[in-house]
Amino acid sequence: MSVLRKVSWHQLQGIFYYVGRIITWVSVMMVFPLLVSLGYREWNIAVDFVLSISVGLSLGLALQLMPKPKGQLSWLEGMTIASLSWIFMVLVSALPFWLSGFYLSYLDAIFDAMSGYTTTGLTLVTDLDHLPYGVNMWRQLICFLGGQGVVVLVLTFFLKNAPGSFKLYVGEAKSDKILPNVVHTARAIWYIGLMFLAIGTVSLGAVAFLEGMRPDRALLHGLWIFLAGWSGAGYTPQSQSILYYHSTVFELLSLAFMLLGSVNFALHYAVLTKKRRELWQNIETKAYVISIMTLLMLLYLGLNRLGVYSTTFALFRKGFFQLISAHTGTGYATVYSADFAFRWGALPVFTLILAMLFGGMTGSTAGGLKMLRVGIVGKGVIQDVKRLFYPESAVVVTKFHFYSDMVLNDQHVRSALMIIILYILTFAVGTGVGAMYGYPLTDAAFESASAVGNVGLSAGITSAAMPVGMKITYILIMYLARLEFLSVFALIAIIIAGVTRKARRVF
Amino acid sequence: MGRSDKLFEVKEVALGLGWYAAGIGFLFVLGLLLSGVVKH
């Protein structure tokens, strides 16, 4: 029996019921920026939020008029709910951006909402340095929601005993079950996020205050930089990014939170609950440290050859920060965009492109290929090379540790390679579209890697003046990459099945 | 959830955070040393 034939009108209603539930709670989240705008007497912005909340709630509640599904959700339904929810929540969340008047069009507002939720950080806002507090709050908050997982949030607090909820969780590209119960897993993820949120906001806020900021602004900046740093989004309230703060300590702290945000939640849970050995036994940690150190060497060689920075410390301060920002998929910068295009040269830029494509760990807020996949493919290559040196009859067994000891098999390598190939194809399409619009190939590749890796570093291409075709391409790339393709394919399959009867038979 | 299946213990969390601080410090110093090696 085919999978797609099972999707009946009744099941579609169930899918829309859950989407409605998620949209409702996303709309409720707008209360936070609404309160901030009221606190700062930004009345127009407050009205924008009230309007957006009304639209979101109306849509969400209307969808919940559909009957709630009674049985278990199928994999296809779970994944479709996740991918469809992401589309709707982006459309709703873009409303206050658009109404604020800081975006040239609704498409630009959608771009920023998608960029925020997918924790990318590329932006089309027209006057970032004068953005109202309320709008800034919403921009930074959606990064946190997207990084933690909106579906995970709804599972944790607002949807008790949803049958088949694990499928929703996987649909949002979070696959490691930290605890046997998925609701407990989601709760653990949120507790970890909220604990670091408290530490991050207080520490960054304190440094900003000591650097001379007004207490309320310092606290908000601390909160915002944490929200987008931990999530690997890289949105900042100022166009100069982290450079704005002129503080080495602030840079160091944001660097630490970027790294911590790119760590798998399951690994966080292990480290915070007596299983600290996991930190150095885990294949992802090993692959991550090896990758960071190797790329760091390449980066330094390139920067040193061109003599971009005069002292070792300056070279390290700029190089290390930008590399970690790229590798964790954050996109915070302590150099100007123009530096990548005109000062850094080909080797450092190529190194950053690699870092952006590699990304952070699976099950974290980071994007990219993920270090587990890179590590598994690396182990697979080593295994094949070993086979060349052993007699043909010898059985070569390769082990790795990922929360338990595992024996590498072809299925592991195949799954990892499938996603890697999809990422590379998407990266190539993004680069091709950029080049087609007349941008230099290196810049187009840099920007495409930034979008596909959900990073947000820019070589200067992304701006409100960018062609519409490129805006749409990047929106699709960010969406596909964040949900790791599969859930989006599920949605497309359902649409195809709905449109053509023939497709139902084929599938 | 009962007391017996608490998700986190405060002491363990504090120790875990200490390990993270040490890990990030190690990465930082290693990076600084590497940059010195490359530069000179």
Coordinates of C-alpha atoms in Angstrom, one line a residue:
Chain A
M1 CA 0.0 0.0 0.0
S2 CA 1.4 3.4 -0.9
V3 CA 2.1 6.0 1.8
L4 CA 0.5 8.9 0.0
R5 CA -2.8 7.2 -0.6
K6 CA -3.3 7.3 3.1
V7 CA -3.6 11.1 3.3
S8 CA -7.3 11.6 3.3
W9 CA -9.2 14.8 3.8
H10 CA -9.7 13.8 7.4
Q11 CA -5.9 13.6 7.8
L12 CA -5.3 16.9 6.1
Q13 CA -7.7 18.5 8.6
G14 CA -5.6 16.9 11.3
I15 CA -2.4 18.4 9.8
F16 CA -4.1 21.9 9.7
Y17 CA -5.3 21.5 13.3
Y18 CA -1.7 21.1 14.5
V19 CA -0.5 23.9 12.2
G20 CA -3.2 26.1 13.7
R21 CA -2.1 25.2 17.2
I22 CA 1.5 26.2 16.4
I23 CA 0.5 29.5 14.7
T24 CA -1.6 30.4 17.7
W25 CA 1.3 30.1 20.1
V26 CA 3.7 31.8 17.8
S27 CA 1.2 34.7 17.8
V28 CA 1.1 34.7 21.5
M29 CA 4.9 35.1 21.6
M30 CA 4.5 38.5 20.0
V31 CA 3.3 39.7 23.4
F32 CA 7.0 40.0 24.4
P33 CA 7.9 42.6 21.8
L34 CA 4.5 44.2 22.3
L35 CA 5.4 44.8 26.0
V36 CA 8.9 46.1 25.0
S37 CA 7.3 48.6 22.6
L38 CA 4.8 49.7 25.2
G39 CA 7.6 50.1 27.7
Y40 CA 9.5 52.4 25.4
R41 CA 6.3 54.2 24.3
E42 CA 6.6 53.1 20.7
W43 CA 2.9 53.4 20.2
N44 CA 2.8 52.8 16.4
I45 CA 4.9 49.7 16.8
A46 CA 2.7 48.5 19.6
V47 CA -0.3 48.9 17.2
D48 CA 1.5 46.9 14.6
F49 CA 2.0 44.0 17.1
V50 CA -1.6 44.1 18.2
L51 CA -2.7 43.9 14.5
S52 CA -0.2 41.0 13.8
I53 CA -1.3 39.1 16.9
S54 CA -4.9 39.5 15.9
V55 CA -4.3 38.1 12.4
G56 CA -2.1 35.3 13.8
L57 CA -4.7 34.3 16.4
S58 CA -7.6 34.5 14.0
L59 CA -5.7 32.2 11.5
G60 CA -4.5 29.8 14.2
L61 CA -7.9 29.5 16.0
A62 CA -9.7 29.1 12.7
L63 CA -7.4 26.2 11.7
Q64 CA -8.1 24.7 15.1
L65 CA -11.8 24.4 14.2
M66 CA -10.8 21.4 12.2
P67 CA -11.2 18.1 14.1
K68 CA -8.2 17.1 16.3
P69 CA -6.7 13.8 15.0
K70 CA -7.4 10.9 17.3
G71 CA -4.9 8.3 16.3
Q72 CA -1.1 8.2 15.9
L73 CA 0.3 10.7 13.4
S74 CA 2.1 9.0 10.5
W75 CA 5.7 10.0 9.6
L76 CA 4.4 11.9 6.5
E77 CA 1.9 13.8 8.6
G78 CA 4.4 14.7 11.3
M79 CA 6.9 16.0 8.8
T80 CA 4.3 17.9 6.8
I81 CA 3.0 19.6 10.0
A82 CA 6.5 20.7 10.8
S83 CA 7.3 22.1 7.3
L84 CA 3.8 23.7 6.8
S85 CA 4.0 25.3 10.3
W86 CA 7.3 26.9 9.4
I87 CA 5.7 28.5 6.3
F88 CA 2.7 29.8 8.1
M89 CA 4.7 31.1 11.1
V90 CA 7.1 32.9 8.8
L91 CA 4.2 34.6 7.0
V92 CA 2.6 35.6 10.3
S93 CA 5.8 36.7 12.0
A94 CA 6.8 38.9 9.0
L95 CA 3.7 41.1 9.5
P96 CA 5.1 43.3 12.3
F97 CA 8.3 43.8 10.3
W98 CA 6.3 44.8 7.2
L99 CA 4.0 47.1 9.2
S100 CA 6.9 48.8 11.0
G101 CA 7.9 50.5 7.7
F102 CA 11.6 49.4 8.0
Y103 CA 11.2 47.0 5.0
L104 CA 10.7 47.9 1.4
S105 CA 8.1 45.1 0.8
Y106 CA 6.3 42.2 2.5
L107 CA 8.8 39.9 0.6
D108 CA 11.7 41.6 2.4
A109 CA 9.9 41.1 5.7
I110 CA 9.3 37.4 4.9
F111 CA 13.1 37.2 4.1
D112 CA 14.0 38.5 7.5
A113 CA 11.4 36.3 9.3
M114 CA 12.7 33.2 7.4
S115 CA 16.3 34.3 8.1
G116 CA 15.5 34.7 11.8
Y117 CA 13.6 31.4 12.3
T118 CA 16.2 29.4 10.3
T119 CA 18.9 31.1 12.4
T120 CA 20.6 32.4 9.3
G121 CA 20.9 36.1 10.1
L122 CA 21.1 37.6 6.6
T123 CA 18.9 40.7 6.6
L124 CA 17.1 43.1 4.3
V125 CA 16.2 45.7 6.9
T126 CA 16.7 49.2 5.6
D127 CA 17.8 51.1 8.7
L128 CA 19.0 48.7 11.3
D129 CA 20.6 51.2 13.6
H130 CA 17.4 53.1 14.1
L131 CA 15.1 50.1 14.5
P132 CA 12.5 50.5 17.3
Y133 CA 13.1 48.4 20.5
G134 CA 9.9 46.3 19.9
V135 CA 10.9 45.3 16.4
N136 CA 14.4 44.5 17.5
M137 CA 13.0 42.3 20.3
W138 CA 10.9 40.4 17.8
R139 CA 13.8 40.0 15.4
Q140 CA 16.0 38.5 18.1
L141 CA 13.3 36.4 19.7
I142 CA 12.4 34.6 16.6
C143 CA 16.0 33.5 16.3
F144 CA 15.8 31.9 19.7
L145 CA 12.4 30.2 18.9
G146 CA 13.7 28.9 15.6
G147 CA 17.0 27.6 17.1
Q148 CA 15.3 25.9 20.0
G149 CA 12.6 24.6 17.7
V150 CA 9.1 26.1 17.6
V151 CA 7.5 22.6 17.3
V152 CA 9.6 21.5 20.3
L153 CA 8.3 24.6 22.2
V154 CA 4.7 23.7 21.5
L155 CA 5.3 20.1 22.3
T156 CA 6.9 21.0 25.6
F157 CA 4.5 23.4 27.1
F158 CA 1.3 23.6 25.1
L159 CA 0.5 20.2 23.6
K160 CA 0.4 17.5 26.3
N161 CA 0.2 13.9 25.2
A162 CA 0.1 14.5 21.5
P163 CA 0.1 11.1 19.9
G164 CA 3.1 10.6 17.5
S165 CA 4.8 13.8 18.7
F166 CA 8.2 12.4 18.1
K167 CA 7.5 12.6 14.4
L168 CA 6.9 16.4 14.7
Y169 CA 10.2 16.6 16.6
V170 CA 12.1 14.8 13.8
G171 CA 10.2 16.9 11.2
E172 CA 11.9 19.9 12.7
A173 CA 15.3 18.3 12.1
K174 CA 16.0 17.3 15.7
S175 CA 16.6 13.6 15.8
D176 CA 18.4 12.7 19.0
K177 CA 16.0 11.5 21.7
I178 CA 17.8 12.7 24.9
L179 CA 15.3 10.9 27.1
P180 CA 13.0 8.0 26.3
N181 CA 9.9 10.3 26.4
V182 CA 9.9 13.0 23.7
V183 CA 8.1 15.5 25.8
H184 CA 10.8 15.1 28.5
T185 CA 13.4 15.5 25.7
A186 CA 11.8 18.7 24.5
R187 CA 11.6 19.9 28.1
A188 CA 15.3 19.2 28.7
I189 CA 16.1 21.2 25.5
W190 CA 14.2 24.2 26.8
Y191 CA 15.6 24.0 30.3
I192 CA 19.1 24.0 28.9
G193 CA 18.3 26.9 26.6
L194 CA 16.7 28.9 29.3
M195 CA 19.5 28.3 31.8
F196 CA 22.1 29.6 29.2
L197 CA 19.7 32.4 28.4
A198 CA 19.8 33.6 32.0
I199 CA 23.7 33.2 32.2
G200 CA 24.1 34.9 28.8
T201 CA 21.8 37.8 29.3
V202 CA 23.3 38.7 32.7
S203 CA 26.9 38.3 31.7
L204 CA 26.7 40.1 28.4
G205 CA 24.4 42.8 29.9
A206 CA 26.9 43.4 32.7
V207 CA 29.8 43.8 30.3
A208 CA 27.7 46.2 28.1
F209 CA 26.8 48.2 31.3
L210 CA 30.4 48.4 32.4
E211 CA 31.4 49.6 28.9
G212 CA 29.1 52.6 29.5
M213 CA 25.6 51.6 28.3
R214 CA 22.4 52.7 30.0
P215 CA 21.3 49.8 32.3
D216 CA 18.1 49.0 30.5
R217 CA 19.8 49.1 27.1
A218 CA 22.7 47.1 28.4
L219 CA 20.3 44.4 29.6
L220 CA 18.4 44.4 26.3
H221 CA 21.6 44.2 24.3
G222 CA 22.8 41.4 26.5
L223 CA 19.5 39.5 25.9
W224 CA 19.5 40.1 22.2
I225 CA 23.1 39.2 21.6
F226 CA 22.6 36.0 23.6
L227 CA 19.3 35.1 21.8
A228 CA 20.8 35.4 18.3
G229 CA 24.3 34.1 19.3
W230 CA 23.2 31.0 21.1
S231 CA 20.8 30.3 18.2
G232 CA 23.4 30.8 15.6
A233 CA 21.4 33.4 13.9
G234 CA 23.7 36.4 14.2
Y235 CA 21.1 39.2 14.2
T236 CA 22.4 42.2 16.0
P237 CA 20.6 45.5 16.9
Q238 CA 23.4 47.5 15.3
S239 CA 24.7 47.3 11.7
Q240 CA 28.3 47.0 13.0
S241 CA 27.5 43.7 14.6
I242 CA 29.8 42.8 17.5
L243 CA 32.3 45.5 16.4
Y244 CA 29.8 48.0 17.8
Y245 CA 30.6 47.1 21.4
H246 CA 34.4 47.7 21.2
S247 CA 35.0 45.2 24.0
T248 CA 37.3 42.2 24.0
V249 CA 35.4 40.7 26.9
F250 CA 32.1 41.1 25.0
E251 CA 33.7 39.4 22.0
L252 CA 34.9 36.5 24.1
L253 CA 31.6 36.0 25.8
S254 CA 29.7 36.1 22.5
L255 CA 32.2 33.6 21.1
A256 CA 31.6 31.3 24.0
F257 CA 27.8 31.4 23.6
M258 CA 28.1 30.8 19.8
L259 CA 30.2 27.7 20.5
L260 CA 27.8 26.5 23.2
G261 CA 24.8 27.0 21.0
S262 CA 26.4 24.8 18.3
V263 CA 26.7 21.9 20.7
N264 CA 24.1 19.1 20.4
F265 CA 21.5 19.3 23.2
A266 CA 22.0 15.6 23.9
L267 CA 25.7 16.4 24.6
H268 CA 24.7 19.4 26.8
Y269 CA 22.4 17.0 28.7
A270 CA 25.2 14.4 29.1
V271 CA 27.7 17.0 30.3
L272 CA 25.2 18.5 32.7
T273 CA 24.2 15.1 34.1
K274 CA 27.4 13.3 35.1
K275 CA 28.3 11.9 31.7
R276 CA 31.1 14.3 31.0
R277 CA 33.3 11.6 29.2
E278 CA 30.9 12.0 26.3
L279 CA 32.4 15.4 25.7
W280 CA 35.7 14.0 24.4
Q281 CA 34.6 10.5 23.3
N282 CA 31.8 11.8 21.0
I283 CA 32.6 11.6 17.3
E284 CA 31.1 15.0 16.8
T285 CA 33.3 16.8 19.3
K286 CA 36.4 15.2 17.9
A287 CA 35.4 16.1 14.3
Y288 CA 34.5 19.6 15.5
V289 CA 37.8 20.3 17.2
I290 CA 39.8 18.8 14.3
S291 CA 37.9 20.9 11.8
I292 CA 38.2 24.2 13.8
M293 CA 41.9 23.7 14.3
T294 CA 42.6 22.7 10.6
L295 CA 40.6 25.6 9.2
L296 CA 42.2 28.0 11.7
M297 CA 45.6 27.1 10.3
L298 CA 44.4 27.6 6.8
L299 CA 42.9 30.9 7.7
Y300 CA 46.0 32.2 9.5
L301 CA 48.2 31.1 6.6
G302 CA 46.0 33.1 4.2
L303 CA 45.8 36.2 6.4
N304 CA 49.5 36.1 7.3
R305 CA 50.6 35.8 3.6
L306 CA 48.7 39.0 2.8
G307 CA 49.8 40.7 6.0
V308 CA 46.2 41.8 6.7
Y309 CA 46.9 42.2 10.4
S310 CA 50.1 43.5 11.9
T311 CA 50.2 41.7 15.3
T312 CA 49.7 38.0 16.2
F313 CA 46.9 39.0 18.7
A314 CA 45.0 41.0 16.1
L315 CA 45.3 38.2 13.6
F316 CA 44.0 35.7 16.2
R317 CA 41.3 38.0 17.5
K318 CA 39.8 38.7 14.0
G319 CA 40.5 35.3 12.5
F320 CA 39.3 33.1 15.4
F321 CA 36.1 35.1 15.9
Q322 CA 35.1 35.0 12.3
L323 CA 35.9 31.3 11.9
I324 CA 33.9 30.3 15.0
S325 CA 31.1 32.6 13.8
A326 CA 31.1 30.8 10.4
H327 CA 31.5 27.3 11.8
T328 CA 28.8 27.7 14.4
G329 CA 26.5 29.2 11.7
T330 CA 26.1 32.4 13.7
G331 CA 27.2 35.2 11.5
Y332 CA 28.4 37.7 14.1
A333 CA 31.3 39.7 12.7
T334 CA 34.1 41.8 14.1
V335 CA 35.2 42.9 10.6
Y336 CA 33.2 44.8 7.9
S337 CA 31.6 42.9 5.0
A338 CA 33.9 44.7 2.6
D339 CA 36.9 43.1 4.3
F340 CA 35.9 39.7 3.1
A341 CA 35.6 40.9 -0.4
F342 CA 38.6 43.2 -0.6
R343 CA 41.1 42.6 2.2
W344 CA 41.0 38.9 3.2
G345 CA 42.0 37.3 -0.1
A346 CA 40.9 34.0 -1.6
L347 CA 42.3 31.4 0.9
P348 CA 40.7 32.9 4.1
V349 CA 37.3 33.4 2.3
F350 CA 37.5 29.8 1.0
T351 CA 38.2 28.7 4.5
L352 CA 35.2 30.5 5.8
I353 CA 33.0 29.0 3.0
L354 CA 34.1 25.5 4.2
A355 CA 33.4 26.4 7.8
M356 CA 29.9 27.7 6.9
L357 CA 29.1 24.5 4.9
F358 CA 30.4 22.2 7.7
G359 CA 28.3 23.9 10.4
G360 CA 27.9 22.8 14.0
M361 CA 26.6 19.7 15.7
T362 CA 23.5 17.7 14.9
G363 CA 20.6 18.4 17.3
S364 CA 21.9 21.9 18.1
T365 CA 20.7 25.3 17.0
A366 CA 23.4 25.4 14.3
G367 CA 23.0 24.8 10.5
G368 CA 25.3 23.3 7.9
L369 CA 26.2 19.7 7.0
K370 CA 26.8 19.0 10.8
M371 CA 29.9 17.5 12.3
L372 CA 28.4 14.1 12.8
R373 CA 28.0 13.7 9.0
V374 CA 31.4 15.1 8.3
G375 CA 32.9 12.8 11.0
I376 CA 31.1 9.7 9.6
V377 CA 32.2 10.3 6.0
G378 CA 35.7 10.9 7.3
K379 CA 35.7 7.6 9.1
G380 CA 34.2 5.9 6.0
V381 CA 37.1 7.3 3.9
I382 CA 39.7 6.0 6.4
Q383 CA 38.0 2.6 6.5
D384 CA 38.2 2.3 2.7
V385 CA 41.8 3.4 2.7
K386 CA 42.6 0.8 5.4
R387 CA 41.0 -1.9 3.2
L388 CA 43.6 -1.2 0.5
F389 CA 46.4 -2.2 2.9
Y390 CA 44.8 -5.4 4.3
P391 CA 44.3 -8.8 2.6
E392 CA 41.1 -9.0 0.6
S393 CA 39.7 -11.6 3.0
A394 CA 40.2 -9.3 6.0
V395 CA 37.1 -7.7 7.7
V396 CA 37.8 -4.1 8.5
V397 CA 35.7 -2.9 11.4
T398 CA 35.5 0.8 12.2
K399 CA 33.9 2.0 15.5
F400 CA 32.8 5.4 16.6
H401 CA 31.1 6.8 19.7
F402 CA 27.9 8.8 19.5
Y403 CA 26.2 8.5 22.9
S404 CA 27.0 4.7 22.6
D405 CA 29.6 2.7 20.9
M406 CA 28.7 2.0 17.3
V407 CA 30.1 0.0 14.4
L408 CA 30.3 2.0 11.2
N409 CA 28.2 0.5 8.4
D410 CA 27.3 1.5 4.8
Q411 CA 23.9 2.8 5.9
H412 CA 25.5 5.4 8.2
V413 CA 27.8 6.6 5.4
R414 CA 24.9 6.5 2.8
S415 CA 22.6 8.6 5.0
A416 CA 25.3 11.2 5.7
L417 CA 26.3 11.4 2.1
M418 CA 22.7 11.8 0.9
I419 CA 22.3 15.0 3.0
I420 CA 25.8 16.2 2.1
I421 CA 25.0 15.8 -1.6
L422 CA 21.6 17.7 -1.2
Y423 CA 23.4 20.5 0.7
I424 CA 26.1 20.8 -2.0
L425 CA 23.5 20.8 -4.8
T426 CA 21.6 23.6 -3.0
F427 CA 24.8 25.5 -2.5
A428 CA 25.7 25.1 -6.2
V429 CA 22.2 26.4 -7.2
G430 CA 22.5 29.4 -4.9
T431 CA 26.0 30.2 -6.3
G432 CA 24.7 29.8 -9.8
V433 CA 21.8 32.1 -9.3
G434 CA 24.1 34.8 -7.7
A435 CA 26.5 34.5 -10.7
M436 CA 23.6 34.6 -13.1
Y437 CA 22.6 38.0 -11.7
G438 CA 26.1 39.3 -12.4
Y439 CA 27.8 39.0 -8.9
P440 CA 31.5 37.8 -8.8
L441 CA 31.7 34.0 -8.4
T442 CA 33.5 34.1 -5.0
D443 CA 31.0 36.5 -3.5
A444 CA 28.1 34.5 -4.9
A445 CA 29.6 31.3 -3.4
F446 CA 30.2 33.0 -0.1
E447 CA 26.7 34.3 0.1
S448 CA 25.2 31.0 -1.0
A449 CA 27.3 29.1 1.6
S450 CA 26.0 31.6 4.2
A451 CA 22.4 30.9 3.3
V452 CA 22.7 27.1 2.9
G453 CA 24.7 26.8 6.2
N454 CA 22.2 29.1 7.9
V455 CA 25.1 31.4 8.9
G456 CA 24.5 35.0 8.0
L457 CA 27.9 36.3 7.2
S458 CA 27.7 38.5 4.1
A459 CA 30.1 39.5 1.4
G460 CA 27.8 42.4 0.7
I461 CA 25.4 40.9 -1.7
T462 CA 22.4 40.6 0.6
S463 CA 20.6 44.0 0.8
A464 CA 17.2 45.4 0.1
A465 CA 18.4 46.4 -3.4
M466 CA 19.1 42.7 -4.2
P467 CA 17.1 41.3 -7.2
V468 CA 13.7 39.7 -6.3
G469 CA 14.8 36.4 -7.8
M470 CA 17.7 36.2 -5.5
K471 CA 15.6 37.1 -2.4
I472 CA 13.2 34.2 -3.3
T473 CA 16.1 31.8 -4.0
Y474 CA 17.7 32.6 -0.6
I475 CA 14.4 32.2 1.2
L476 CA 13.9 28.8 -0.2
I477 CA 17.5 27.8 0.4
M478 CA 17.3 28.8 4.1
Y479 CA 14.1 26.9 4.6
L480 CA 15.2 23.7 2.9
A481 CA 18.6 23.7 4.7
R482 CA 17.1 24.4 8.2
L483 CA 14.5 21.6 7.9
E484 CA 17.2 19.3 6.3
F485 CA 15.1 18.7 3.2
L486 CA 13.1 15.7 4.3
S487 CA 10.1 17.4 5.8
V488 CA 9.9 19.8 2.9
F489 CA 9.9 16.8 0.5
A490 CA 7.1 15.3 2.5
L491 CA 5.1 18.5 2.1
I492 CA 5.8 18.6 -1.7
A493 CA 4.8 14.9 -1.9
I494 CA 1.5 15.6 -0.3
I495 CA 0.9 18.6 -2.6
I496 CA 1.7 16.5 -5.7
A497 CA -0.5 13.7 -4.4
G498 CA -3.3 16.1 -3.8
V499 CA -3.0 17.7 -7.3
T500 CA -2.7 14.5 -9.4
R501 CA -4.5 11.2 -9.0
K502 CA -1.8 9.7 -11.2
A503 CA 0.9 10.6 -8.6
R504 CA -1.0 8.7 -6.0
R505 CA -0.8 5.6 -8.1
V506 CA 2.9 6.1 -8.8
F507 CA 3.8 6.6 -5.2
Chain B
M1 CA 7.3 14.5 37.4
G2 CA 8.4 13.1 40.8
R3 CA 11.6 14.1 42.6
S4 CA 13.2 10.8 41.7
D5 CA 13.2 11.5 37.9
K6 CA 14.4 15.1 38.1
L7 CA 15.9 16.2 34.7
F8 CA 18.9 18.0 36.3
E9 CA 20.8 18.2 39.6
V10 CA 22.2 21.7 40.5
K11 CA 25.6 20.4 41.6
E12 CA 26.1 18.4 38.4
V13 CA 25.0 21.4 36.2
A14 CA 27.5 23.6 38.0
L15 CA 30.3 21.1 37.4
G16 CA 29.3 20.7 33.8
L17 CA 29.4 24.5 33.3
G18 CA 33.0 24.4 34.7
W19 CA 34.0 21.8 32.2
Y20 CA 32.6 24.0 29.4
A21 CA 34.5 27.0 30.6
A22 CA 37.7 24.9 30.7
G23 CA 37.0 23.5 27.2
I24 CA 36.4 26.9 25.6
G25 CA 39.5 28.2 27.4
F26 CA 41.6 25.3 26.0
L27 CA 40.4 26.0 22.5
F28 CA 41.1 29.6 22.9
V29 CA 44.7 29.1 24.1
L30 CA 45.4 26.5 21.5
G31 CA 44.1 28.9 18.8
L32 CA 46.3 31.7 20.2
L33 CA 49.4 29.4 20.2
L34 CA 48.6 28.3 16.6
S35 CA 48.3 31.8 15.4
G36 CA 51.7 32.6 17.0
V37 CA 53.3 29.6 15.2
V38 CA 51.9 30.7 11.9
K39 CA 52.8 34.3 12.3
H40 CA 56.4 33.7 13.2

